[in-house]
Amino acid sequence: MKDLSVKALSWLITGLFLYGIAVAMLVQGSLGLAPWNALASGLVEITGISFGLMTNLIGLVVLLLWIPLRQRPGVGTVLNVLLVGTSAEIGLRVLPQPTDLLAQVALFSAGLLLLAAATGIYIAPGLGPGPRDGLMTGLHVRTGAPVWLCRGGVEITVLSIGWLLGGLVGVGTVAEALLIGPMVHRTLPFFRAVYAGRPAIADVAEAETRAGA
């Protein structure tokens, strides 16, 4: 049974809120976005809908795709759809958009760090994957294709559509694709350990050892 304690829900909501703020920082950095966010920015260009609302709508559509894949959403899945776009919209309204390259790089870098930390925070309680992650695993289970192929195929398709629609694709897109995995590899065991009340440094060291094996 999932842990629906105040602690678990607090971690989940905090992590999702910070995740949205991190996305807003990446958007305002204007160096390029990850596939799903690039798609959202492209759809914003042609619909005029706000980025935050578009992010939530995309999450809802992806969640509906779970039905034929027979995936079961958790509390974290539903709150992901509701909160990430909402907090991203708050961030976009509060954060200024820098004009010089150095400030853009600084904001983008800070956003990437916050994104990795927020991912570790909201995943730590184990209350359900985000809608996009569930889509990848659902495709893997239903088709038998490797997870990397399902993820890569979906994200390349999504990124291509976002780019064709005029979404924000650039050097930041490549940077996030290369860096977010290794960064979350460190933050996830750290925050899982903190959540469980274990020595966090030991868990990070163990994760790094496994990565090097």
Tab-separated table of N, CA and C in Angstrom, residues 18-100:
chain	number	residue	atom	x	y	z
A	18	LEU	N	8.616	22.533	-7.202
A	18	LEU	CA	9.967	22.951	-7.573
A	18	LEU	C	10.312	22.523	-8.999
A	19	TYR	N	9.782	21.387	-9.420
A	19	TYR	CA	10.012	20.914	-10.788
A	19	TYR	C	9.446	21.928	-11.787
A	20	GLY	N	8.245	22.416	-11.516
A	20	GLY	CA	7.650	23.416	-12.393
A	20	GLY	C	8.434	24.711	-12.414
A	21	ILE	N	8.924	25.130	-11.252
A	21	ILE	CA	9.756	26.342	-11.196
A	21	ILE	C	11.033	26.144	-12.005
A	22	ALA	N	11.612	24.943	-11.907
A	22	ALA	CA	12.819	24.637	-12.676
A	22	ALA	C	12.544	24.707	-14.178
A	23	VAL	N	11.407	24.183	-14.599
A	23	VAL	CA	11.031	24.256	-16.015
A	23	VAL	C	10.909	25.717	-16.452
A	24	ALA	N	10.313	26.546	-15.602
A	24	ALA	CA	10.192	27.975	-15.919
A	24	ALA	C	11.568	28.624	-16.068
A	25	MET	N	12.513	28.240	-15.230
A	25	MET	CA	13.878	28.774	-15.330
A	25	MET	C	14.517	28.373	-16.657
A	26	LEU	N	14.281	27.142	-17.083
A	26	LEU	CA	14.829	26.681	-18.361
A	26	LEU	C	14.180	27.426	-19.534
A	27	VAL	N	12.882	27.661	-19.422
A	27	VAL	CA	12.186	28.411	-20.478
A	27	VAL	C	12.738	29.833	-20.568
A	28	GLN	N	12.871	30.486	-19.426
A	28	GLN	CA	13.360	31.863	-19.410
A	28	GLN	C	14.829	31.954	-19.804
A	29	GLY	N	15.576	30.853	-19.619
A	29	GLY	CA	16.966	30.837	-20.051
A	29	GLY	C	17.103	30.883	-21.563
A	30	SER	N	16.063	30.439	-22.275
A	30	SER	CA	15.966	30.561	-23.744
A	30	SER	C	17.093	29.874	-24.509
A	31	LEU	N	17.648	28.801	-23.950
A	31	LEU	CA	18.728	28.094	-24.639
A	31	LEU	C	18.271	26.787	-25.269
A	32	GLY	N	17.019	26.416	-25.023
A	32	GLY	CA	16.511	25.158	-25.551
A	32	GLY	C	15.870	24.338	-24.453
A	33	LEU	N	14.869	23.555	-24.825
A	33	LEU	CA	14.109	22.776	-23.857
A	33	LEU	C	14.124	21.298	-24.183
A	34	ALA	N	13.851	20.488	-23.177
A	34	ALA	CA	13.713	19.052	-23.353
A	34	ALA	C	12.484	18.775	-24.224
A	35	PRO	N	12.376	17.568	-24.824
A	35	PRO	CA	11.332	17.288	-25.817
A	35	PRO	C	9.916	17.693	-25.438
A	36	TRP	N	9.434	17.263	-24.275
A	36	TRP	CA	8.037	17.544	-23.929
A	36	TRP	C	7.804	19.032	-23.707
A	37	ASN	N	8.770	19.715	-23.122
A	37	ASN	CA	8.633	21.152	-22.916
A	37	ASN	C	8.767	21.916	-24.234
A	38	ALA	N	9.602	21.393	-25.142
A	38	ALA	CA	9.707	21.998	-26.472
A	38	ALA	C	8.379	21.857	-27.217
A	39	LEU	N	7.735	20.697	-27.057
A	39	LEU	CA	6.418	20.502	-27.666
A	39	LEU	C	5.419	21.499	-27.101
A	40	ALA	N	5.431	21.669	-25.782
A	40	ALA	CA	4.512	22.623	-25.149
A	40	ALA	C	4.757	24.034	-25.674
A	41	SER	N	6.031	24.429	-25.788
A	41	SER	CA	6.329	25.779	-26.271
A	41	SER	C	5.920	25.938	-27.731
A	42	GLY	N	6.051	24.872	-28.527
A	42	GLY	CA	5.606	24.931	-29.912
A	42	GLY	C	4.097	25.079	-30.020
A	43	LEU	N	3.360	24.336	-29.208
A	43	LEU	CA	1.894	24.431	-29.209
A	43	LEU	C	1.426	25.792	-28.705
A	44	VAL	N	2.191	26.373	-27.772
A	44	VAL	CA	1.877	27.725	-27.304
A	44	VAL	C	1.950	28.714	-28.460
A	45	GLU	N	2.953	28.517	-29.334
A	45	GLU	CA	3.147	29.428	-30.461
A	45	GLU	C	1.946	29.436	-31.405
A	46	ILE	N	1.301	28.295	-31.575
A	46	ILE	CA	0.211	28.235	-32.556
A	46	ILE	C	-1.175	28.359	-31.935
A	47	THR	N	-1.269	28.190	-30.613
A	47	THR	CA	-2.588	28.260	-29.970
A	47	THR	C	-2.780	29.511	-29.124
A	48	GLY	N	-1.689	30.072	-28.615
A	48	GLY	CA	-1.796	31.224	-27.729
A	48	GLY	C	-2.133	30.853	-26.301
A	49	ILE	N	-2.298	29.569	-26.035
A	49	ILE	CA	-2.536	29.104	-24.660
A	49	ILE	C	-1.259	29.284	-23.850
A	50	SER	N	-1.389	29.579	-22.569
A	50	SER	CA	-0.210	29.782	-21.735
A	50	SER	C	0.608	28.500	-21.625
A	51	PHE	N	1.908	28.659	-21.396
A	51	PHE	CA	2.809	27.510	-21.313
A	51	PHE	C	2.406	26.558	-20.192
A	52	GLY	N	2.048	27.126	-19.043
A	52	GLY	CA	1.685	26.278	-17.909
A	52	GLY	C	0.452	25.444	-18.178
A	53	LEU	N	-0.580	26.084	-18.737
A	53	LEU	CA	-1.807	25.358	-19.039
A	53	LEU	C	-1.545	24.316	-20.117
A	54	MET	N	-0.744	24.662	-21.120
A	54	MET	CA	-0.436	23.707	-22.180
A	54	MET	C	0.315	22.498	-21.614
A	55	THR	N	1.221	22.729	-20.680
A	55	THR	CA	1.952	21.631	-20.043
A	55	THR	C	0.997	20.688	-19.328
A	56	ASN	N	0.030	21.259	-18.610
A	56	ASN	CA	-0.954	20.433	-17.918
A	56	ASN	C	-1.835	19.666	-18.898
A	57	LEU	N	-2.222	20.315	-19.991
A	57	LEU	CA	-3.075	19.654	-20.986
A	57	LEU	C	-2.338	18.499	-21.659
A	58	ILE	N	-1.058	18.700	-21.963
A	58	ILE	CA	-0.267	17.616	-22.550
A	58	ILE	C	-0.173	16.454	-21.570
A	59	GLY	N	0.057	16.773	-20.297
A	59	GLY	CA	0.105	15.728	-19.272
A	59	GLY	C	-1.187	14.945	-19.207
A	60	LEU	N	-2.323	15.640	-19.335
A	60	LEU	CA	-3.626	14.975	-19.300
A	60	LEU	C	-3.804	14.051	-20.508
A	61	VAL	N	-3.427	14.537	-21.695
A	61	VAL	CA	-3.537	13.710	-22.906
A	61	VAL	C	-2.662	12.463	-22.780
A	62	VAL	N	-1.441	12.649	-22.284
A	62	VAL	CA	-0.539	11.505	-22.109
A	62	VAL	C	-1.119	10.520	-21.104
A	63	LEU	N	-1.724	11.048	-20.045
A	63	LEU	CA	-2.335	10.182	-19.036
A	63	LEU	C	-3.478	9.360	-19.642
A	64	LEU	N	-4.231	9.949	-20.547
A	64	LEU	CA	-5.311	9.210	-21.209
A	64	LEU	C	-4.761	8.075	-22.074
A	65	LEU	N	-3.537	8.256	-22.572
A	65	LEU	CA	-2.913	7.204	-23.370
A	65	LEU	C	-2.541	5.985	-22.518
A	66	TRP	N	-2.556	6.155	-21.192
A	66	TRP	CA	-2.292	5.034	-20.300
A	66	TRP	C	-3.412	3.994	-20.381
A	67	ILE	N	-4.620	4.427	-20.745
A	67	ILE	CA	-5.776	3.521	-20.708
A	67	ILE	C	-5.572	2.305	-21.604
A	68	PRO	N	-5.259	2.491	-22.910
A	68	PRO	CA	-5.035	1.290	-23.726
A	68	PRO	C	-3.781	0.515	-23.347
A	69	LEU	N	-2.858	1.203	-22.640
A	69	LEU	CA	-1.637	0.523	-22.203
A	69	LEU	C	-1.835	-0.200	-20.871
A	70	ARG	N	-3.015	-0.016	-20.277
A	70	ARG	CA	-3.363	-0.661	-19.009
A	70	ARG	C	-2.416	-0.284	-17.873
A	71	GLN	N	-2.021	0.960	-17.872
A	71	GLN	CA	-1.203	1.487	-16.785
A	71	GLN	C	-2.116	2.080	-15.714
A	72	ARG	N	-1.723	1.969	-14.467
A	72	ARG	CA	-2.513	2.507	-13.370
A	72	ARG	C	-1.806	3.716	-12.760
A	73	PRO	N	-2.430	4.888	-12.822
A	73	PRO	CA	-1.789	6.073	-12.245
A	73	PRO	C	-1.836	6.055	-10.729
A	74	GLY	N	-0.851	6.692	-10.132
A	74	GLY	CA	-0.844	6.860	-8.687
A	74	GLY	C	-1.191	8.303	-8.337
A	75	VAL	N	-1.213	8.592	-7.057
A	75	VAL	CA	-1.481	9.963	-6.610
A	75	VAL	C	-0.454	10.914	-7.217
A	76	GLY	N	0.805	10.458	-7.258
A	76	GLY	CA	1.861	11.291	-7.818
A	76	GLY	C	1.653	11.590	-9.284
A	77	THR	N	1.085	10.647	-10.012
A	77	THR	CA	0.811	10.831	-11.437
A	77	THR	C	-0.212	11.936	-11.650
A	78	VAL	N	-1.298	11.862	-10.908
A	78	VAL	CA	-2.379	12.843	-11.039
A	78	VAL	C	-1.905	14.229	-10.621
A	79	LEU	N	-1.208	14.315	-9.498
A	79	LEU	CA	-0.721	15.610	-9.036
A	79	LEU	C	0.331	16.176	-9.983
A	80	ASN	N	1.090	15.306	-10.635
A	80	ASN	CA	2.052	15.756	-11.633
A	80	ASN	C	1.333	16.525	-12.742
A	81	VAL	N	0.235	15.951	-13.224
A	81	VAL	CA	-0.541	16.593	-14.298
A	81	VAL	C	-1.084	17.948	-13.844
A	82	LEU	N	-1.490	18.053	-12.581
A	82	LEU	CA	-2.122	19.266	-12.075
A	82	LEU	C	-1.134	20.352	-11.656
A	83	LEU	N	0.025	19.950	-11.121
A	83	LEU	CA	0.887	20.916	-10.446
A	83	LEU	C	2.068	21.435	-11.262
A	84	VAL	N	2.664	20.594	-12.099
A	84	VAL	CA	3.900	21.013	-12.768
A	84	VAL	C	3.652	22.224	-13.668
A	85	GLY	N	2.637	22.150	-14.518
A	85	GLY	CA	2.336	23.279	-15.388
A	85	GLY	C	1.911	24.511	-14.611
A	86	THR	N	1.170	24.290	-13.534
A	86	THR	CA	0.704	25.404	-12.711
A	86	THR	C	1.867	26.140	-12.069
A	87	SER	N	2.801	25.393	-11.478
A	87	SER	CA	3.950	26.048	-10.854
A	87	SER	C	4.883	26.647	-11.900
A	88	ALA	N	4.965	26.021	-13.081
A	88	ALA	CA	5.764	26.599	-14.167
A	88	ALA	C	5.198	27.952	-14.573
A	89	GLU	N	3.876	28.044	-14.622
A	89	GLU	CA	3.246	29.318	-14.980
A	89	GLU	C	3.543	30.385	-13.943
A	90	ILE	N	3.532	30.001	-12.670
A	90	ILE	CA	3.887	30.944	-11.599
A	90	ILE	C	5.324	31.411	-11.795
A	91	GLY	N	6.221	30.468	-12.072
A	91	GLY	CA	7.622	30.822	-12.283
A	91	GLY	C	7.813	31.762	-13.456
A	92	LEU	N	7.089	31.523	-14.544
A	92	LEU	CA	7.214	32.377	-15.725
A	92	LEU	C	6.725	33.791	-15.452
A	93	ARG	N	5.778	33.924	-14.563
A	93	ARG	CA	5.251	35.260	-14.231
A	93	ARG	C	6.174	36.013	-13.282
A	94	VAL	N	6.970	35.275	-12.521
A	94	VAL	CA	7.830	35.898	-11.505
A	94	VAL	C	9.260	36.107	-12.002
A	95	LEU	N	9.783	35.145	-12.742
A	95	LEU	CA	11.187	35.192	-13.155
A	95	LEU	C	11.376	36.089	-14.370
A	96	PRO	N	12.382	36.959	-14.340
A	96	PRO	CA	12.669	37.785	-15.521
A	96	PRO	C	13.362	36.955	-16.600
A	97	GLN	N	13.258	37.415	-17.831
A	97	GLN	CA	13.935	36.743	-18.938
A	97	GLN	C	15.208	37.518	-19.270
A	98	PRO	N	16.383	36.947	-18.965
A	98	PRO	CA	17.634	37.679	-19.212
A	98	PRO	C	17.888	37.859	-20.705
A	99	THR	N	18.649	38.905	-21.007
A	99	THR	CA	18.931	39.197	-22.412
A	99	THR	C	20.375	38.905	-22.803
A	100	ASP	N	21.297	38.936	-21.840
A	100	ASP	CA	22.685	38.647	-22.199
A	100	ASP	C	22.993	37.168	-21.977
